[in-house]
mmCIF file of C-alpha atoms and ligand atoms in Angstrom:
data_model
loop_
_atom_site.group_PDB
_atom_site.id
_atom_site.type_symbol
_atom_site.label_atom_id
_atom_site.label_comp_id
_atom_site.label_asym_id
_atom_site.label_seq_id
_atom_site.Cartn_x
_atom_site.Cartn_y
_atom_site.Cartn_z
ATOM 1 C CA MET B 1 121.512 144.608 9.402
ATOM 2 C CA ILE B 2 121.156 147.642 11.356
ATOM 3 C CA LYS B 3 122.309 146.847 14.802
ATOM 4 C CA LYS B 4 120.003 148.101 17.898
ATOM 5 C CA GLY B 5 121.666 150.193 20.607
ATOM 6 C CA ASN B 6 120.843 150.987 24.131
ATOM 7 C CA LEU B 7 116.903 150.718 25.152
ATOM 8 C CA LEU B 8 115.851 154.796 24.988
ATOM 9 C CA SER B 9 112.182 154.072 26.165
ATOM 10 C CA GLU B 10 109.666 151.609 26.452
ATOM 11 C CA GLY B 11 105.976 152.422 26.029
ATOM 12 C CA LYS B 12 102.888 150.452 26.675
ATOM 13 C CA ALA B 13 103.117 148.673 23.009
ATOM 14 C CA LYS B 14 106.242 149.974 21.708
ATOM 15 C CA SER B 15 109.774 149.979 22.671
ATOM 16 C CA LEU B 16 112.635 152.565 21.116
ATOM 17 C CA PHE B 17 116.169 151.755 20.712
ATOM 18 C CA GLU B 18 119.032 154.134 19.779
ATOM 19 C CA THR B 19 121.248 152.734 16.597
ATOM 20 C CA GLU B 20 124.480 153.294 15.493
ATOM 21 C CA LYS B 21 123.571 156.492 13.846
ATOM 22 C CA HIS B 22 122.655 159.457 16.754
ATOM 23 C CA GLU B 23 119.744 160.603 14.617
ATOM 24 C CA GLU B 24 118.135 157.560 13.738
ATOM 25 C CA LEU B 25 116.206 154.986 16.209
ATOM 26 C CA MET B 26 114.383 151.549 15.783
ATOM 27 C CA MET B 27 111.193 151.629 16.676
ATOM 28 C CA VAL B 28 109.859 147.725 17.955
ATOM 29 C CA TYR B 29 106.178 146.923 17.783
ATOM 30 C CA ARG B 30 105.068 144.583 20.644
ATOM 31 C CA ASP B 31 102.326 142.241 20.842
ATOM 32 C CA ASP B 32 101.398 143.804 24.374
ATOM 33 C CA THR B 33 98.029 145.895 24.170
ATOM 34 C CA SER B 34 96.805 148.159 26.849
ATOM 35 C CA ALA B 35 93.654 150.052 27.741
ATOM 36 C CA PHE B 36 92.456 152.368 30.418
ATOM 37 C CA ASP B 37 95.902 153.758 31.446
ATOM 38 C CA GLY B 38 97.565 150.469 31.511
ATOM 39 C CA LYS B 39 95.001 149.053 34.019
ATOM 40 C CA LYS B 40 93.882 146.212 31.624
ATOM 41 C CA LYS B 41 96.913 144.326 29.501
ATOM 42 C CA GLU B 42 97.321 141.482 27.330
ATOM 43 C CA ALA B 43 99.822 140.295 24.449
ATOM 44 C CA LEU B 44 97.917 139.803 21.310
ATOM 45 C CA LYS B 45 99.668 137.588 19.120
ATOM 46 C CA GLY B 46 100.675 139.103 16.012
ATOM 47 C CA LYS B 47 99.552 142.612 16.668
ATOM 48 C CA GLY B 48 103.058 143.823 16.731
ATOM 49 C CA GLU B 49 103.607 142.776 13.112
ATOM 50 C CA ILE B 50 100.541 143.992 11.731
ATOM 51 C CA ASN B 51 100.736 147.384 13.655
ATOM 52 C CA ASN B 52 104.306 148.030 12.007
ATOM 53 C CA ILE B 53 103.245 147.205 8.579
ATOM 54 C CA PHE B 54 99.975 149.090 8.727
ATOM 55 C CA ASN B 55 102.029 152.506 10.311
ATOM 56 C CA ALA B 56 104.384 152.221 7.546
ATOM 57 C CA HIS B 57 101.795 152.245 4.892
ATOM 58 C CA ILE B 58 100.247 155.032 6.617
ATOM 59 C CA MET B 59 103.346 156.931 6.720
ATOM 60 C CA ASP B 60 104.393 156.416 3.228
ATOM 61 C CA TYR B 61 100.942 157.750 2.233
ATOM 62 C CA LEU B 62 100.994 160.948 4.299
ATOM 63 C CA ALA B 63 104.491 161.700 3.327
ATOM 64 C CA ASN B 64 103.417 161.036 -0.231
ATOM 65 C CA ASN B 65 100.746 163.363 0.249
ATOM 66 C CA GLY B 66 102.857 166.229 1.707
ATOM 67 C CA VAL B 67 102.855 165.404 5.544
ATOM 68 C CA GLU B 68 106.267 164.884 6.769
ATOM 69 C CA THR B 69 106.852 162.121 8.930
ATOM 70 C CA HIS B 70 109.792 160.323 11.146
ATOM 71 C CA HIS B 71 109.191 157.208 9.495
ATOM 72 C CA LEU B 72 112.307 156.033 7.476
ATOM 73 C CA LYS B 73 111.730 152.131 6.467
ATOM 74 C CA THR B 74 110.490 148.847 7.816
ATOM 75 C CA VAL B 75 113.453 146.701 8.580
ATOM 76 C CA SER B 76 111.859 143.665 9.794
ATOM 77 C CA GLU B 77 108.412 141.848 10.894
ATOM 78 C CA ASN B 78 108.232 143.893 13.890
ATOM 79 C CA GLU B 79 110.357 146.920 13.531
ATOM 80 C CA SER B 80 111.036 150.200 11.610
ATOM 81 C CA LEU B 81 113.560 152.587 11.425
ATOM 82 C CA VAL B 82 112.804 156.158 12.249
ATOM 83 C CA GLN B 83 114.261 159.732 12.736
ATOM 84 C CA ARG B 84 115.072 160.995 16.307
ATOM 85 C CA LEU B 85 112.802 163.712 17.481
ATOM 86 C CA ASP B 86 112.284 165.614 20.351
ATOM 87 C CA MET B 87 108.611 164.732 21.259
ATOM 88 C CA LEU B 88 106.322 167.264 22.537
ATOM 89 C CA PRO B 89 104.361 165.787 25.311
ATOM 90 C CA VAL B 90 101.158 166.343 23.973
ATOM 91 C CA GLU B 91 98.318 164.196 22.090
ATOM 92 C CA CYS B 92 96.277 165.852 19.143
ATOM 93 C CA VAL B 93 93.169 163.982 18.941
ATOM 94 C CA VAL B 94 90.656 164.769 15.831
ATOM 95 C CA ARG B 95 87.063 163.608 16.049
ATOM 96 C CA ASN B 96 84.863 163.214 13.111
ATOM 97 C CA ILE B 97 82.086 161.060 15.103
ATOM 98 C CA ALA B 98 81.355 161.547 19.054
ATOM 99 C CA THR B 99 82.060 158.480 20.893
ATOM 100 C CA GLY B 100 84.659 157.355 23.831
ATOM 101 C CA SER B 101 85.804 159.930 26.420
ATOM 102 C CA ILE B 102 83.993 163.044 24.848
ATOM 103 C CA CYS B 103 80.777 161.373 25.621
ATOM 104 C CA ARG B 104 81.449 160.646 29.179
ATOM 105 C CA ARG B 105 83.088 164.161 29.707
ATOM 106 C CA LEU B 106 80.295 166.436 27.872
ATOM 107 C CA GLY B 107 77.470 163.755 28.163
ATOM 108 C CA VAL B 108 76.700 164.090 24.341
ATOM 109 C CA GLU B 109 75.021 161.446 22.675
ATOM 110 C CA GLN B 110 77.288 158.289 20.897
ATOM 111 C CA GLY B 111 77.412 158.641 17.243
ATOM 112 C CA LEU B 112 77.154 162.576 16.784
ATOM 113 C CA ASN B 113 78.451 163.478 13.361
ATOM 114 C CA PHE B 114 80.418 166.566 13.803
ATOM 115 C CA GLU B 115 79.949 169.309 11.093
ATOM 116 C CA GLU B 116 83.695 169.962 11.441
ATOM 117 C CA PRO B 117 86.161 167.919 12.719
ATOM 118 C CA LEU B 118 86.856 168.568 16.424
ATOM 119 C CA PHE B 119 90.408 169.292 17.641
ATOM 120 C CA GLU B 120 91.542 168.637 21.192
ATOM 121 C CA PHE B 121 94.914 168.759 23.027
ATOM 122 C CA PHE B 122 95.664 166.047 26.009
ATOM 123 C CA LEU B 123 98.685 166.314 28.324
ATOM 124 C CA LYS B 124 100.739 163.091 27.608
ATOM 125 C CA ASP B 125 100.865 161.998 31.697
ATOM 126 C CA ASP B 126 99.523 158.413 32.333
ATOM 127 C CA ASP B 127 99.639 159.092 36.312
ATOM 128 C CA LEU B 128 97.361 162.193 35.710
ATOM 129 C CA GLY B 129 95.271 160.192 33.388
ATOM 130 C CA ASP B 130 96.239 162.320 30.374
ATOM 131 C CA PRO B 131 94.083 165.121 31.107
ATOM 132 C CA LEU B 132 92.618 167.213 28.373
ATOM 133 C CA ILE B 133 94.337 170.756 28.201
ATOM 134 C CA ASN B 134 94.042 173.502 26.060
ATOM 135 C CA ASP B 135 96.503 176.105 23.853
ATOM 136 C CA ASN B 136 96.928 178.173 27.186
ATOM 137 C CA HIS B 137 98.133 175.357 29.058
ATOM 138 C CA ILE B 138 100.736 174.700 26.594
ATOM 139 C CA ILE B 139 101.846 178.120 26.710
ATOM 140 C CA ALA B 140 101.917 178.785 30.253
ATOM 141 C CA PHE B 141 103.817 175.404 31.072
ATOM 142 C CA LYS B 142 106.267 175.698 27.825
ATOM 143 C CA TRP B 143 104.889 172.504 26.429
ATOM 144 C CA GLY B 144 105.207 174.292 23.093
ATOM 145 C CA THR B 145 105.222 177.528 21.489
ATOM 146 C CA GLU B 146 102.273 179.300 19.802
ATOM 147 C CA LYS B 147 103.569 178.482 16.283
ATOM 148 C CA GLU B 148 103.981 174.834 17.152
ATOM 149 C CA ILE B 149 100.549 174.559 18.620
ATOM 150 C CA GLU B 150 99.027 175.874 14.971
ATOM 151 C CA THR B 151 101.364 173.706 12.998
ATOM 152 C CA MET B 152 100.229 170.626 15.177
ATOM 153 C CA LYS B 153 96.572 171.804 14.553
ATOM 154 C CA GLU B 154 97.061 172.073 10.644
ATOM 155 C CA LYS B 155 98.940 168.995 10.480
ATOM 156 C CA THR B 156 96.440 166.858 12.521
ATOM 157 C CA LEU B 157 93.680 168.052 10.268
ATOM 158 C CA ALA B 158 95.626 167.872 7.048
ATOM 159 C CA ILE B 159 96.105 164.005 8.034
ATOM 160 C CA ASN B 160 92.448 164.115 8.760
ATOM 161 C CA LYS B 161 91.651 165.090 5.489
ATOM 162 C CA LEU B 162 93.874 162.728 3.773
ATOM 163 C CA LEU B 163 92.888 159.715 5.877
ATOM 164 C CA CYS B 164 89.339 160.250 5.751
ATOM 165 C CA GLU B 165 89.449 160.036 1.969
ATOM 166 C CA LYS B 166 91.218 156.995 1.852
ATOM 167 C CA PHE B 167 89.168 155.219 4.562
ATOM 168 C CA SER B 168 85.862 156.253 3.133
ATOM 169 C CA LYS B 169 87.340 154.753 -0.430
ATOM 170 C CA ALA B 170 88.151 151.513 1.515
ATOM 171 C CA GLY B 171 84.522 151.098 2.852
ATOM 172 C CA LEU B 172 85.706 152.469 6.317
ATOM 173 C CA ILE B 173 85.021 155.166 8.556
ATOM 174 C CA LEU B 174 87.767 157.096 10.424
ATOM 175 C CA VAL B 175 85.946 158.091 13.908
ATOM 176 C CA ASP B 176 88.739 159.643 15.564
ATOM 177 C CA TYR B 177 92.554 159.102 16.182
ATOM 178 C CA LYS B 178 95.350 160.343 18.592
ATOM 179 C CA VAL B 179 98.733 161.886 16.767
ATOM 180 C CA GLU B 180 101.886 162.948 18.032
ATOM 181 C CA PHE B 181 104.273 165.290 17.025
ATOM 182 C CA GLY B 182 108.224 166.168 17.762
ATOM 183 C CA ARG B 183 110.934 168.971 16.771
ATOM 184 C CA ARG B 184 113.656 168.304 14.692
ATOM 185 C CA GLY B 185 115.760 171.315 14.339
ATOM 186 C CA ASP B 186 112.999 174.220 14.114
ATOM 187 C CA GLU B 187 110.334 171.855 12.187
ATOM 188 C CA ILE B 188 107.441 169.883 13.547
ATOM 189 C CA ILE B 189 107.101 166.289 12.135
ATOM 190 C CA LEU B 190 104.647 163.410 12.815
ATOM 191 C CA GLY B 191 106.112 160.832 14.921
ATOM 192 C CA ASP B 192 104.818 157.799 16.962
ATOM 193 C CA GLU B 193 102.363 155.626 15.033
ATOM 194 C CA PHE B 194 99.280 155.863 13.128
ATOM 195 C CA THR B 195 97.685 152.217 13.686
ATOM 196 C CA PRO B 196 94.216 150.683 14.762
ATOM 197 C CA ASP B 197 95.636 151.197 18.295
ATOM 198 C CA GLY B 198 95.263 154.448 18.527
ATOM 199 C CA CYS B 199 92.191 155.595 16.175
ATOM 200 C CA ARG B 200 88.802 154.315 16.079
ATOM 201 C CA ILE B 201 87.648 152.624 12.638
ATOM 202 C CA TRP B 202 83.906 151.354 11.889
ATOM 203 C CA ASP B 203 82.749 149.415 9.070
ATOM 204 C CA GLN B 204 80.707 151.644 6.976
ATOM 205 C CA GLU B 205 77.779 149.127 6.194
ATOM 206 C CA THR B 206 77.753 147.480 9.679
ATOM 207 C CA GLY B 207 78.864 150.234 11.942
ATOM 208 C CA GLU B 208 81.248 147.441 13.445
ATOM 209 C CA SER B 209 84.588 148.730 15.372
ATOM 210 C CA LEU B 210 87.438 147.417 13.684
ATOM 211 C CA ASP B 211 90.094 148.981 16.299
ATOM 212 C CA LYS B 212 91.275 148.872 19.713
ATOM 213 C CA ASP B 213 87.630 149.167 21.071
ATOM 214 C CA ARG B 214 87.376 145.594 20.554
ATOM 215 C CA PHE B 215 90.060 144.940 23.368
ATOM 216 C CA ARG B 216 88.623 147.631 25.535
ATOM 217 C CA LYS B 217 85.173 146.314 25.475
ATOM 218 C CA ASP B 218 86.472 142.410 25.190
ATOM 219 C CA LEU B 219 84.499 141.969 21.869
ATOM 220 C CA GLY B 220 87.101 139.483 20.870
ATOM 221 C CA ASN B 221 88.973 139.225 17.179
ATOM 222 C CA VAL B 222 91.346 142.256 17.694
ATOM 223 C CA VAL B 223 94.212 141.148 15.549
ATOM 224 C CA GLU B 224 91.635 139.861 13.183
ATOM 225 C CA SER B 225 89.581 143.034 12.929
ATOM 226 C CA TYR B 226 93.189 144.917 12.349
ATOM 227 C CA GLN B 227 94.066 142.343 9.439
ATOM 228 C CA ILE B 228 90.367 143.301 7.842
ATOM 229 C CA VAL B 229 91.251 146.970 7.889
ATOM 230 C CA ALA B 230 94.375 146.471 6.483
ATOM 231 C CA HIS B 231 93.017 143.883 3.752
ATOM 232 C CA LYS B 232 90.298 146.796 3.018
ATOM 233 C CA LEU B 233 93.198 149.458 2.557
ATOM 234 C CA GLY B 234 94.922 147.364 0.170
ATOM 235 C CA ILE B 235 97.692 146.890 2.732
ATOM 236 C CA SER B 236 99.622 143.337 2.147
ATOM 237 C CA ILE B 237 99.865 141.724 5.232
HETATM 238 O O1 LIG E 1 89.935 155.983 24.411
HETATM 239 P P1 LIG E 1 89.188 156.702 25.412
HETATM 240 O O2 LIG E 1 87.585 156.660 25.010
HETATM 241 O O3 LIG E 1 89.523 156.545 26.663
HETATM 242 O O4 LIG E 1 89.636 158.276 24.758
HETATM 243 P P2 LIG E 1 89.414 159.013 23.745
HETATM 244 O O5 LIG E 1 89.590 160.528 24.214
HETATM 245 O O6 LIG E 1 87.870 158.808 23.249
HETATM 246 O O7 LIG E 1 90.179 158.952 22.333
HETATM 247 C C1 LIG E 1 90.216 159.140 21.137
HETATM 248 C C2 LIG E 1 90.904 158.532 20.260
HETATM 249 O O8 LIG E 1 92.322 158.904 20.570
HETATM 250 C C3 LIG E 1 90.781 156.965 19.981
HETATM 251 O O9 LIG E 1 90.792 156.470 18.884
HETATM 252 C C4 LIG E 1 91.885 156.676 20.911
HETATM 253 O O10 LIG E 1 92.083 155.171 20.518
HETATM 254 C C5 LIG E 1 92.892 157.483 20.925
HETATM 255 N N1 LIG E 1 93.728 157.779 21.941
HETATM 256 C C6 LIG E 1 95.017 156.823 21.905
HETATM 257 O O11 LIG E 1 95.405 156.399 21.059
HETATM 258 N N2 LIG E 1 95.973 156.913 22.978
HETATM 259 C C7 LIG E 1 95.415 157.932 24.059
HETATM 260 N N3 LIG E 1 96.449 157.846 25.151
HETATM 261 C C8 LIG E 1 94.382 158.536 23.833
HETATM 262 C C9 LIG E 1 93.289 158.402 22.909
#
């Protein structure tokens, strides 16, 4: 049994606790679900558990394919042990198909297939509505260095290649996703989570959304859809 210490931070869907080891933290996946910068909220029974298992599977897959992550091990149904990172205040988004905020922002048609994956940085700031930023903002405001920017882009695109292949084999399309990185010494490591809360996944045959868009758009069967994705990917829940 690993003992949880002080609560370090509480996000919209996860809580982070200290442990007896300074360099290890406990990530607790809650059922809480939110969208539109926290304006829409609901607890969806079983979501914490499925996201914990889902994330562990994806993180292990990435680590086995050369992308180092903060994930150490799953310790209970909804808890995982992770390495402490000094998180960069930016979100890295990759899009393979246009949908969501990019369509609203640029007036492009839904469903446009990008020839090359499109990379975007957003500032992690709920009060400002997570605005779109570029490399120059990151340098000017000292949110990260030029080298860190390059590493985040390289790793995010490497993740895209690995996950697109994995999802495609399972009859799924990885439409877009968000990842976050942190510093461990002078290395940049994948942190946070990779779950259907932070990506868009469509069924290859039907085009049906199997991710948090079901919650955003009140389509119902949110947790059930996460379970379908997990099942298709061979993740045992
Ligand atoms: O979801 P929305 O249309 O507001 O934003 P987006 O820029 O289209 O989101 C792109 C991808 O990043 C989607 O898969 C989102 O679920 C994910 N994302 C996230 O997980 N957290 C955020 N704060 C913003 C986007």
